[in-house]
Coordinates of C-alpha atoms in Angstrom, one line a residue:
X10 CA 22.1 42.6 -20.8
X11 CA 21.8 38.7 -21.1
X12 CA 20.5 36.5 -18.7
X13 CA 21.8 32.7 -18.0
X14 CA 18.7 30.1 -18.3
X15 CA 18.1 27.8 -15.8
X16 CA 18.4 24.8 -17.2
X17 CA 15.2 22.6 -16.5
X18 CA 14.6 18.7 -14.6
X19 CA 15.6 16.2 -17.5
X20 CA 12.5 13.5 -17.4
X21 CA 15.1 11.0 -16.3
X22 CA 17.1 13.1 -13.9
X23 CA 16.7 11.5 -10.3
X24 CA 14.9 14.6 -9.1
X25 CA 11.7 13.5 -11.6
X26 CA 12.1 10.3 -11.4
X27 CA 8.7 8.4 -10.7
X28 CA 8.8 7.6 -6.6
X29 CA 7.0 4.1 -7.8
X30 CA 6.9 2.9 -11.5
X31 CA 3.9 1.7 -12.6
X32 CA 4.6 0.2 -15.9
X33 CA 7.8 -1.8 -14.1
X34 CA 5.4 -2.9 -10.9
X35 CA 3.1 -4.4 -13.9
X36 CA 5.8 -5.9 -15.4
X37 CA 7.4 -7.4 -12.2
X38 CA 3.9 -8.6 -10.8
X39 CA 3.4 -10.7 -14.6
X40 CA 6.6 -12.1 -14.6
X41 CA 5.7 -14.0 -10.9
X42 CA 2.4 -15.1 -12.0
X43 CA 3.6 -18.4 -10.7
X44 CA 3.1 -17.1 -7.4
X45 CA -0.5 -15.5 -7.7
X46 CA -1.6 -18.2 -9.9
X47 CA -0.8 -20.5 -7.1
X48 CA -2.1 -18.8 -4.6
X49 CA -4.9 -18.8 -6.6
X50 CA -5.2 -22.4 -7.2
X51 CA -4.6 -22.7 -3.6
X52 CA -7.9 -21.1 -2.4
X53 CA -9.5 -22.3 -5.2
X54 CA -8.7 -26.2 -3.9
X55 CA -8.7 -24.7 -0.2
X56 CA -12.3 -23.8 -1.0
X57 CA -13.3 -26.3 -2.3
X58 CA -12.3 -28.7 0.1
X59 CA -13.8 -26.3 3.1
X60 CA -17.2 -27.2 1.2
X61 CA -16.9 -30.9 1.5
X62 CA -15.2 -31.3 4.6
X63 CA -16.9 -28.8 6.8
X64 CA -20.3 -29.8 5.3
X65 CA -23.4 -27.6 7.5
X66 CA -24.9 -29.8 10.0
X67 CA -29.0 -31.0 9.1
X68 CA -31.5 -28.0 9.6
X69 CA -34.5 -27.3 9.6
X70 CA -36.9 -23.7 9.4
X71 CA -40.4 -23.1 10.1
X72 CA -41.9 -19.6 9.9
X73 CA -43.9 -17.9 13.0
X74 CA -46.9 -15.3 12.6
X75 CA -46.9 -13.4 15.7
X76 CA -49.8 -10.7 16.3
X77 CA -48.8 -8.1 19.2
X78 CA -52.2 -6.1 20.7
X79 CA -49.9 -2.8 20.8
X80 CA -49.1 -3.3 16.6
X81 CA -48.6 -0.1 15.0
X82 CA -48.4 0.7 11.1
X83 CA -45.2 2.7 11.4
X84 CA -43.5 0.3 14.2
X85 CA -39.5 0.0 13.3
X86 CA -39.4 -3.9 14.5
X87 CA -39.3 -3.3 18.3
X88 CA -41.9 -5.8 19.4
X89 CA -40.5 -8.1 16.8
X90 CA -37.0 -7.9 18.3
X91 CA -38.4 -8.5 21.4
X92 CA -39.9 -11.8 20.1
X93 CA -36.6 -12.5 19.0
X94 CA -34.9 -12.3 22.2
X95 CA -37.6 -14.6 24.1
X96 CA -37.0 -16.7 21.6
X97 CA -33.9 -17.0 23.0
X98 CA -34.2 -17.7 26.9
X99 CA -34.5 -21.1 28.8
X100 CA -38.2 -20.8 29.7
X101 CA -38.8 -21.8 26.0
X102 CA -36.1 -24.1 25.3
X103 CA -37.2 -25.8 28.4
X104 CA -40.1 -26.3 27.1
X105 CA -39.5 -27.3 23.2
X106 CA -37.4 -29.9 25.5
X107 CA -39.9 -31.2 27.7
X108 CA -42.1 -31.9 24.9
X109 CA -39.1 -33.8 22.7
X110 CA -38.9 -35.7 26.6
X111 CA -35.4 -34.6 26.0
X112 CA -32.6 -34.6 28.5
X113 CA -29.9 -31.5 26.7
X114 CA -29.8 -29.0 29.2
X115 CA -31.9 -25.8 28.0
X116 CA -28.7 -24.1 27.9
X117 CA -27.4 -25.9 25.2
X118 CA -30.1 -26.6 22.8
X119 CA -30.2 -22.7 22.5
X120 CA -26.6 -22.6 20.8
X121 CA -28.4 -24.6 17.9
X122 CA -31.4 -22.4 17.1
X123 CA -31.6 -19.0 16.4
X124 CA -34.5 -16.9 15.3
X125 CA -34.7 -13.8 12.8
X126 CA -37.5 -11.4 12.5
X127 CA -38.0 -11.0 8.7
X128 CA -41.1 -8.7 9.0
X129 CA -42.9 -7.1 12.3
X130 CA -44.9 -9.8 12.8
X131 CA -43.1 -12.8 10.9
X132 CA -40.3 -15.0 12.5
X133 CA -38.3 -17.3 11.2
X134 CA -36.9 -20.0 13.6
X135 CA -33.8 -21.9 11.9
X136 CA -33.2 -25.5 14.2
X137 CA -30.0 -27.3 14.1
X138 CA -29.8 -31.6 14.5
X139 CA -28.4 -34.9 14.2
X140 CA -30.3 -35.5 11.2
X141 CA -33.2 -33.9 9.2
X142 CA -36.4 -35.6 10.9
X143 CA -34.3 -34.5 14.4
X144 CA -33.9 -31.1 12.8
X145 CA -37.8 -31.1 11.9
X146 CA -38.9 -32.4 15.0
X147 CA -37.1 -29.9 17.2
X148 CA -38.1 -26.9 14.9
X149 CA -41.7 -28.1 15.7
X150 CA -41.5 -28.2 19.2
X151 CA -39.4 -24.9 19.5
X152 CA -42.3 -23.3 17.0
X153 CA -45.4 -24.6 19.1
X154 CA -43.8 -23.8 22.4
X155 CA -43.1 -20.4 21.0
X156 CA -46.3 -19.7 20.3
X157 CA -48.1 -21.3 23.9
X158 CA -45.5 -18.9 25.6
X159 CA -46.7 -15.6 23.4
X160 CA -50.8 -17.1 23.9
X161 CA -50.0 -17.2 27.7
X162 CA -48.5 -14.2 28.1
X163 CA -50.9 -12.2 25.9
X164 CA -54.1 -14.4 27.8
X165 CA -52.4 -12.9 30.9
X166 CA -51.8 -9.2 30.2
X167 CA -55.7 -9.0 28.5
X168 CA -56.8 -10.6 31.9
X169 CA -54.8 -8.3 34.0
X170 CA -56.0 -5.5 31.6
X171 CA -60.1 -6.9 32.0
X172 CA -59.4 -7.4 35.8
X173 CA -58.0 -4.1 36.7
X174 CA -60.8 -2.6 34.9
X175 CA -63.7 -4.3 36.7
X176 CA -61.6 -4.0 39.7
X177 CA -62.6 -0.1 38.9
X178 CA -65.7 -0.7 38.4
X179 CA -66.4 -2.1 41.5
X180 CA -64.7 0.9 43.2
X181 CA -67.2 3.3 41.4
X182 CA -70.1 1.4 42.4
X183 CA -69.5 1.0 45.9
X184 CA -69.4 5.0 45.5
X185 CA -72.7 4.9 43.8
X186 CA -74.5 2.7 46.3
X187 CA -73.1 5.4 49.1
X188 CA -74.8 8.2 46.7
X189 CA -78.0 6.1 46.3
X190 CA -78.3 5.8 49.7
X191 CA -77.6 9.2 50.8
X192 CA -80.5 9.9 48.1
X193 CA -82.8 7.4 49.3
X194 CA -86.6 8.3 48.8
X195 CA -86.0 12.4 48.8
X196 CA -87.0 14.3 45.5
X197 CA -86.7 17.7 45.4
X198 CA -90.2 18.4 45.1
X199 CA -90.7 16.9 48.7
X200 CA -88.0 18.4 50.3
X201 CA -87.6 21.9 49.2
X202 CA -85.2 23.1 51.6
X203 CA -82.7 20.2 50.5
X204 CA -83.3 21.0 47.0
X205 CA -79.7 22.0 46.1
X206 CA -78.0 19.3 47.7
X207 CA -79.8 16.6 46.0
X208 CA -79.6 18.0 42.5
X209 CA -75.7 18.2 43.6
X210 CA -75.7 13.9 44.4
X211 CA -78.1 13.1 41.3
X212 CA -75.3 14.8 39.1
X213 CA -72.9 13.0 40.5
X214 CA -75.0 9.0 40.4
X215 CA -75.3 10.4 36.6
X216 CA -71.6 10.8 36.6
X217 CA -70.9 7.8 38.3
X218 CA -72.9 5.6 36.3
X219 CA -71.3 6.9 33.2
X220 CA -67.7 5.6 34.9
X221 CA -69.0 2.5 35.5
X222 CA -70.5 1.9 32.4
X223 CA -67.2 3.2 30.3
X224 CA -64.9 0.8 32.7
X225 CA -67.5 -2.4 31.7
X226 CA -67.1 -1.4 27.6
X227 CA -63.6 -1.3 28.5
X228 CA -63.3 -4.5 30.1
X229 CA -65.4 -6.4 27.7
X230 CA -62.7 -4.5 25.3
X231 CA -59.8 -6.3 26.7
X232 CA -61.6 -9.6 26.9
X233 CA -62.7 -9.5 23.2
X234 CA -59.5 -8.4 21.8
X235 CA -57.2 -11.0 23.4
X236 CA -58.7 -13.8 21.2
X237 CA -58.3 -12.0 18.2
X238 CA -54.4 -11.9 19.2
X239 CA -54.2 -15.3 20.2
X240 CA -55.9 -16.5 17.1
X241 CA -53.6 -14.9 15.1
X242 CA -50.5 -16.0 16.4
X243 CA -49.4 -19.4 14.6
X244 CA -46.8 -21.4 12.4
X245 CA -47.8 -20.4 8.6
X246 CA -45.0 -22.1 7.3
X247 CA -44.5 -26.0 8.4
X248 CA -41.1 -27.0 9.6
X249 CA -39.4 -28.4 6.7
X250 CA -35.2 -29.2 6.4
X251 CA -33.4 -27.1 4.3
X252 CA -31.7 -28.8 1.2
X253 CA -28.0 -28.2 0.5
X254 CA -26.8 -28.7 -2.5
X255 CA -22.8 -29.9 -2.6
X256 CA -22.4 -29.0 -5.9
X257 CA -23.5 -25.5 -5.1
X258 CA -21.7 -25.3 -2.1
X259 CA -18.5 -26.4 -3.5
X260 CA -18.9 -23.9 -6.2
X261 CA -19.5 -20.9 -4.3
X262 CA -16.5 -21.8 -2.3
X263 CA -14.4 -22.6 -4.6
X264 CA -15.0 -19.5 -6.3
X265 CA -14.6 -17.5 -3.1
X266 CA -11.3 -18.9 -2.4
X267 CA -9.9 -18.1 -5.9
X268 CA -10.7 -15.0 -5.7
X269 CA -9.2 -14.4 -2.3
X270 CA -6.0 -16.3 -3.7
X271 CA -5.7 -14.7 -6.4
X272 CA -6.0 -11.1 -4.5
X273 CA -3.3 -12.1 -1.9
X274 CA -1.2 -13.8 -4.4
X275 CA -1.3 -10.4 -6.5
X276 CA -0.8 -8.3 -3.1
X277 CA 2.1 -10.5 -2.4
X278 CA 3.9 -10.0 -5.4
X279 CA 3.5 -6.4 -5.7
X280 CA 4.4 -6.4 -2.2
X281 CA 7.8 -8.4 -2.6
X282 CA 8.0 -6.9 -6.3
X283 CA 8.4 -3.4 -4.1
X284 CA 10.8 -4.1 -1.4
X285 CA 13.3 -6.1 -3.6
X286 CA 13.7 -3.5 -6.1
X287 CA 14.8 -5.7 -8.8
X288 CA 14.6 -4.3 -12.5
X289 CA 12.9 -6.0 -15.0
X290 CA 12.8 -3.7 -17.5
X291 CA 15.9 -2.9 -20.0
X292 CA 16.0 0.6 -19.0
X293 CA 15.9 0.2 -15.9
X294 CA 19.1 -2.3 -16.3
X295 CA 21.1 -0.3 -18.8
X296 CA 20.8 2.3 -16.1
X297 CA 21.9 0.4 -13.4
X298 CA 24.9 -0.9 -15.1
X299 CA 26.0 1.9 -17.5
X300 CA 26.0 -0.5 -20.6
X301 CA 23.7 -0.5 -23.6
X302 CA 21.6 -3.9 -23.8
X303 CA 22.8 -5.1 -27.1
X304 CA 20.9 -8.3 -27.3
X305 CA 17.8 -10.6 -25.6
X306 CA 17.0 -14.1 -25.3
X307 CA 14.9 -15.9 -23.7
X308 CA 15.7 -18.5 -20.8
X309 CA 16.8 -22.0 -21.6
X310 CA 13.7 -24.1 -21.1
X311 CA 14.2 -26.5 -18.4
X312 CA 11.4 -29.2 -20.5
X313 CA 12.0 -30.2 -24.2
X314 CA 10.5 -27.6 -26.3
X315 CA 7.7 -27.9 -29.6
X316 CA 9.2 -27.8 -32.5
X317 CA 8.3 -24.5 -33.3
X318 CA 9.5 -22.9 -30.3
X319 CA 13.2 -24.7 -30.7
X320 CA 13.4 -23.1 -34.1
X321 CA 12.8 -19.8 -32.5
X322 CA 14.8 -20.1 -30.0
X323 CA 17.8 -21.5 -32.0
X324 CA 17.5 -18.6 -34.7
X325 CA 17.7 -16.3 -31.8
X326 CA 21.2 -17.6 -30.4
X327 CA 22.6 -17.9 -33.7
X328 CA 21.5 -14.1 -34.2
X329 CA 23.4 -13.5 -30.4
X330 CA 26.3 -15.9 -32.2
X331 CA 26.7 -13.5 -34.6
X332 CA 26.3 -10.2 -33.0
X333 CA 28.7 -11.4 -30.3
X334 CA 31.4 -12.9 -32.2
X335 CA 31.4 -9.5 -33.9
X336 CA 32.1 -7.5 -31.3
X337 CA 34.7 -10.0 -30.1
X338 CA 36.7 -10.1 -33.6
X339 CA 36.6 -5.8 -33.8
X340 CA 38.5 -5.6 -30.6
X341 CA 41.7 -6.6 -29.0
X342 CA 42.1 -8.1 -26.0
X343 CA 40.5 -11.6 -24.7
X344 CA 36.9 -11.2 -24.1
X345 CA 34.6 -12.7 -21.0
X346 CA 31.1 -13.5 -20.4
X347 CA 29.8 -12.7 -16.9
X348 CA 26.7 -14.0 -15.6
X349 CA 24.2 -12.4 -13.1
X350 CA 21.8 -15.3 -12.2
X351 CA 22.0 -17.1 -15.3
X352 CA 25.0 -19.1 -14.9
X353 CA 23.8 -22.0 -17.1
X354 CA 22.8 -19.6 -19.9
X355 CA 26.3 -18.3 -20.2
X356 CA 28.0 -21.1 -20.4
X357 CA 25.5 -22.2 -23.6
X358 CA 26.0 -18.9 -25.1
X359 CA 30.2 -19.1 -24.3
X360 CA 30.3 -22.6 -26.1
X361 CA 28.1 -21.1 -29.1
X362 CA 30.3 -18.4 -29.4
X363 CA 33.3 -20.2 -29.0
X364 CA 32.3 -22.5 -31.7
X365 CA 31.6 -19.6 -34.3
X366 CA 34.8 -18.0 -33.8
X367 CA 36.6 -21.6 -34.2
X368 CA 36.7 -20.9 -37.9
X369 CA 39.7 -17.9 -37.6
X370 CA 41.5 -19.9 -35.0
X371 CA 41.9 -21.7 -31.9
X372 CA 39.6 -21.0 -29.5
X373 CA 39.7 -22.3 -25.4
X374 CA 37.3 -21.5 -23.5
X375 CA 38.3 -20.3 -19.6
X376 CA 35.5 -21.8 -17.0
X377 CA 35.8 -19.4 -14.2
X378 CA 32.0 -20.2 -13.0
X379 CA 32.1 -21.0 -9.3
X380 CA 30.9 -24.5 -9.8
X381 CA 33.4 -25.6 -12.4
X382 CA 29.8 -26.0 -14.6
X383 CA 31.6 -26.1 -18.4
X384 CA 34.9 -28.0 -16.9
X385 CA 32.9 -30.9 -16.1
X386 CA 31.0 -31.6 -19.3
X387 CA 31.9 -34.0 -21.7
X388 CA 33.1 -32.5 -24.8
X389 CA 32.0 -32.9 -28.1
X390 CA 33.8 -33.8 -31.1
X391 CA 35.3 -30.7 -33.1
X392 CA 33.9 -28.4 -30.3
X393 CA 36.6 -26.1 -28.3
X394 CA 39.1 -27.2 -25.4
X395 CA 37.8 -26.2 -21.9
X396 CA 39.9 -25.8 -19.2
X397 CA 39.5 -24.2 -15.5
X398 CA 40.7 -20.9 -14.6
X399 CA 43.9 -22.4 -12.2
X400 CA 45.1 -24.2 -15.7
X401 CA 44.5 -20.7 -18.2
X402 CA 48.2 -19.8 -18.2
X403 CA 49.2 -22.4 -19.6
X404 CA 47.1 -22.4 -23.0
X405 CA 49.2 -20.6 -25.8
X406 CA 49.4 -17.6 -26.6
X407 CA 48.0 -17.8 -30.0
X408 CA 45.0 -18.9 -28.8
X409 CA 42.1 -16.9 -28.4
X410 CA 40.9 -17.1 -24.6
X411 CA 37.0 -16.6 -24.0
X412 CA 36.5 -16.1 -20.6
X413 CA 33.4 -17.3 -18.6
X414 CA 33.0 -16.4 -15.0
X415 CA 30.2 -14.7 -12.7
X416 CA 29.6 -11.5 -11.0
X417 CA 27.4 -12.5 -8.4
X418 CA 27.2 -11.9 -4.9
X419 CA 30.7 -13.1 -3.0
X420 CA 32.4 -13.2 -6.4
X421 CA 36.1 -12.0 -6.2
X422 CA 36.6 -9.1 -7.9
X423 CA 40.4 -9.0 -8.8
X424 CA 39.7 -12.8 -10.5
X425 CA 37.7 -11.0 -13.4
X426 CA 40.2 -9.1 -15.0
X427 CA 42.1 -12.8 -15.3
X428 CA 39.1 -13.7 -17.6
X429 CA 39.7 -11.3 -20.0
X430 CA 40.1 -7.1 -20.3
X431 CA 36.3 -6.6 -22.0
X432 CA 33.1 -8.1 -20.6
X433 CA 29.8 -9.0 -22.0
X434 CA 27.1 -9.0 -18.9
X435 CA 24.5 -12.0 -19.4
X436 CA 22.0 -10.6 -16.9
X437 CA 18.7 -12.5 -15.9
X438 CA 15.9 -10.1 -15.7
X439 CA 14.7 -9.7 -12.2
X440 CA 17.4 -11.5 -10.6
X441 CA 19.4 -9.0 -8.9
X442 CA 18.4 -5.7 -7.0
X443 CA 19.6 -2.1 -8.8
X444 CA 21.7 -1.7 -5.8
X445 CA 24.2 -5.1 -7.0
X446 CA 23.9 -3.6 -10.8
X447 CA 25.7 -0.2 -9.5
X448 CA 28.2 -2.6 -7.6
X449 CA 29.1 -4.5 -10.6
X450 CA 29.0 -1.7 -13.0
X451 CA 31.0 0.0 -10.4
X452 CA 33.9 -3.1 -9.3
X453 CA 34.4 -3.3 -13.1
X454 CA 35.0 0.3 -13.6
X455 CA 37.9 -0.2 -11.1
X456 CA 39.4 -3.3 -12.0
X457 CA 39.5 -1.9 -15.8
X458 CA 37.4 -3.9 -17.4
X459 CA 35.3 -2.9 -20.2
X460 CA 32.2 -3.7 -20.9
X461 CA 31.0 -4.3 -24.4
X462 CA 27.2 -4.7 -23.3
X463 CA 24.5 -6.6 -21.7
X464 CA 23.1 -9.8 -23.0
X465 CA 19.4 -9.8 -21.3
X466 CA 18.0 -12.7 -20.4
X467 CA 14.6 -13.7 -19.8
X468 CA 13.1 -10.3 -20.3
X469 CA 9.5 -9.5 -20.5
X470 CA 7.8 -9.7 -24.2
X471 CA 6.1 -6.6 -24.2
X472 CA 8.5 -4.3 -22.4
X473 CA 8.7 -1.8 -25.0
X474 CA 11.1 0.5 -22.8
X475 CA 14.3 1.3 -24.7
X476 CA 18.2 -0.5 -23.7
X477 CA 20.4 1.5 -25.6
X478 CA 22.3 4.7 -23.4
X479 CA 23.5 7.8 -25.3
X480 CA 25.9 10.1 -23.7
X481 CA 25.3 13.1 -26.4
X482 CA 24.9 16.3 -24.7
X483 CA 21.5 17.8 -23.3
X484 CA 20.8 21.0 -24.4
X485 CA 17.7 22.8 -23.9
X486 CA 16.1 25.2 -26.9
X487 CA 16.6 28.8 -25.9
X488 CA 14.4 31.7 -26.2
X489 CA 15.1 34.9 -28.8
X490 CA 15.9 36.8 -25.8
X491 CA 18.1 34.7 -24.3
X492 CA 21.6 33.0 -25.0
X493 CA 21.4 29.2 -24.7
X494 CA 22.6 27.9 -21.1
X495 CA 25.4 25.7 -21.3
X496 CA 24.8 21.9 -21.4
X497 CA 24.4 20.3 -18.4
X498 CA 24.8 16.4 -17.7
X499 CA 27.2 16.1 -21.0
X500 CA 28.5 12.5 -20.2
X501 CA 25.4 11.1 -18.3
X502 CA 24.4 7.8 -19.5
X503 CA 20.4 8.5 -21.1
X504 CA 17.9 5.9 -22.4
X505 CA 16.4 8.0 -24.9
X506 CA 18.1 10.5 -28.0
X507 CA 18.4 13.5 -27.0
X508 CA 16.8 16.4 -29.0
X509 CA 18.8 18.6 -31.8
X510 CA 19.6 22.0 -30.1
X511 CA 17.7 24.8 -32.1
X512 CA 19.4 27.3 -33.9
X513 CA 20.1 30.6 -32.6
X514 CA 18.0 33.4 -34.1
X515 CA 20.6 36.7 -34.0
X516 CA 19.0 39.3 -31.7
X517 CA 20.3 42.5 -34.0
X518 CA 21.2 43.7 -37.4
X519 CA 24.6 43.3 -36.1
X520 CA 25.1 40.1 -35.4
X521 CA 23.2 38.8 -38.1
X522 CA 25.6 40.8 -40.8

């Protein structure tokens, strides 16, 4: 009993193909490094400008040693914070401002300081000015006033503290005089009877002149410590303005802004490469317009060219020369070059052509572009006759016609086949989405027109992807137990050779005899 094997996905069946193609999205985003490399000079100059223009305004920073009485080793900045935040209220702007005999409303002279607590006891007061000895002078006064407010506040608490202790004290002894005097001259020894309630109030004068004695240590406590806080709150670090450096600054911003340029520019272009779907690749527009890519050449430069680079580029369109006028001579039929997005390309590569196939005959070339671009030049001596599309019925017979027309968007279809019965495409790489390719490939189909191939122009250097389609038949290699399934997709335009079907190992003695 045999079994029919399922034949497996091809690599470049739709089902497997890629749902976004890295090597083409690489391709797509180098060929618009125009656009990131502006974008990149753009923040670049952007940046740099932002570092002249919007220069900081003068400051100055002093530094603040504040000393709490409740300091702990493993305190987590609380107090500090707190500092911070005092910093920050009109009591001590007022202040800093009465000193300066200053008329800026509190409010608003604290929008141009700010304070940071660096350790738990160091702060660091930043001041904003009109110049740098303004920006000194009001870190200084905001710094000393700083420091009166935390020496008043921490004078008050440690006199509240000593005061509320002696206020204690005072309590205690007024309960000690009442013991004393309910003692008075009695010991037990002369009043025996009264023995037990006297031993009962000396125990508790003892105890009450241990109170008092603990509240006084206490007090002179809170006293002593206060001026070891106040002592040790003070500026350790002088007001001084801070020094910027325009060079630096315009540096560092500069060099911010290219990077950000140069991020968005690439996210823009992979962006746009993305949702314009336009192949750069030669595989990707062989498959999009069922023709083999037979040649590539690189744009016509706008600019004169080295020297060097005009040799290269002319051995490259004599090569085309050749390989075209090839193709035209093997045929029958007249012959057309259609453009997509490369209209002035065309028409160079139409007048070369035309010229190498001058020496069998007379050649006119038929300017069908929509802007009459070959009619309208001057000729040249000994090159061929040009004449519009309305005036091609009237050249001879004998004469060879070469075609030149476009197949871009709004183009009349049913115009073409005027041009001639075989077509060469000159496409421009990246110039038209894979949904326009199908459209051509498929409005030629029906007017009948062949095409020969696809001139690509402009293509990518180091697209290694291959342009030629096979339509051999895909076969898959079948097991010994199984008879080969039939192949699938015969027809299908590929980019690749397809492999050599295996032979068949006979399964009995039978078949092999």
């Amino acid at each position: 009993m045999t079994t029919d094997r399922t034949t497996e996905a091809l690599p470049d069946s739709p089902a497997s193909a890629p749902l976004l193609d890295l090597q083409a999205l690489v391709v797509a985003v180098r060929r618009r490094r125009r656009l990131w490399c502006s974008m990149a000079l753009l923040g670049l100059l952007a940046g740099a400008a932002a570092a002249v223009l919007l220069r900081p305004e003068p400051t100055a920073v002093t530094k603040v040693l504040v000393t709490h009485q409740a300091d702990q080793p493993n305190d987590t900045g609380t107090l500090i914070r707190t500092d911070v935040e005092l910093l920050g209220t009109t009591r001590i702007a007022g202040r800093a401002l009465k000193s300066l005999k200053s008329t800026e409303k509190p409010e608003d002279f604290m929008r141009d300081y700010r304070g940071t607590g660096l350790t738990n006891n160091v702060l660091e007061i930043e001041v904003t000015g009109e110049s740098d000895a303004d920006a000194v002078a009001r870190a200084e006064a905001l710094a000393d006033a700083f420091v009166a407010d935390h020496v008043t506040r921490m004078r008050e608490a440690a006199e509240a503290e000593s005061q509320a202790l002696l206020d204690q004290r005072d309590r205690v002894q007024g309960e000690l005089d009442e013991v004393n005097k309910s003692i008075g001259d009695r010991t037990p020894e002369s009043d025996p009877a009264a023995s037990a309630s006297l031993e009962s109030l000396f125990a508790r004068r003892a105890e009450l002149n241990s109170r008092i004695a603990d509240f006084d240590e206490r007090a002179a406590q809170a006293r002593t410590g206060a001026p070891q806080v106040l002592a040790g709150t003070q500026i350790v670090d002088t007001p001084r303005a801070v020094r910027h450096s325009l060079p630096r600054a315009v540096g560092t911003d500069a060099a911010i802004g290219l990077a950000l340029g140069l991020v968005l520019g690439l996210g823009l272009a992979a962006v746009g490469t993305v949702v314009a779907d336009r192949p750069v690749l030669r595989r990707e527009i062989a498959a999009g317009l069922g023709a083999s890519v037979i040649a590539e050449l690189r744009h016509p430069p706008r600019r004169p060219a080295g020297r060097w680079q005009r040799r290269r580029t002319r051995a490259a369109r004599e090569r085309l020369t050749r390989s075209l006028a090839r193709a035209v001579r093997d045929g029958t039929g007249p012959v057309s070059l259609l453009e997509l997005g490369c209209a002035r390309g065309t028409g160079a590569i139409a007048l070369d052509l035309a010229g190498a196939l001058t020496a069998q005959g007379p050649v006119v070339v038929v300017d069908g572009l929509p802007d009459r671009r070959l009619a309208g030049l001057r000729p040249k001596p000994g090159a061929p006759a040009v004449v519009t599309a309305e005036r091609a019925a009237a050249v001879p017979y004998e004469t060879r016609r070469l075609g030149v027309g476009s197949a871009v968007p709004g183009t009349v279809w049913a115009d073409l086949q005027h041009l001639g019965t075989r077509t060469v495409l000159v496409v421009r790489a990246g110039h038209v989405s894979t949904a326009w390719l199908h459209t051509v490939a498929r409005q030629l189909a029906d007017q009948l027109i062949e095409v020969i191939g696809v001139v690509l122009l402009d293509s990518d250097r180091r697209d290694r992807s291959d342009g030629t389609l096979w339509d051999g038949p895909r076969t898959v290699r079948p097991d010994r137990s199984e008879r080969p399934a039939r192949p699938s997709g015969a027809g299908l335009p590929r980019t690749e050779r397809p492999p050599m079907p295996a032979a068949r190992i006979p399964d009995t003695e039978q078949e092999a005899r």
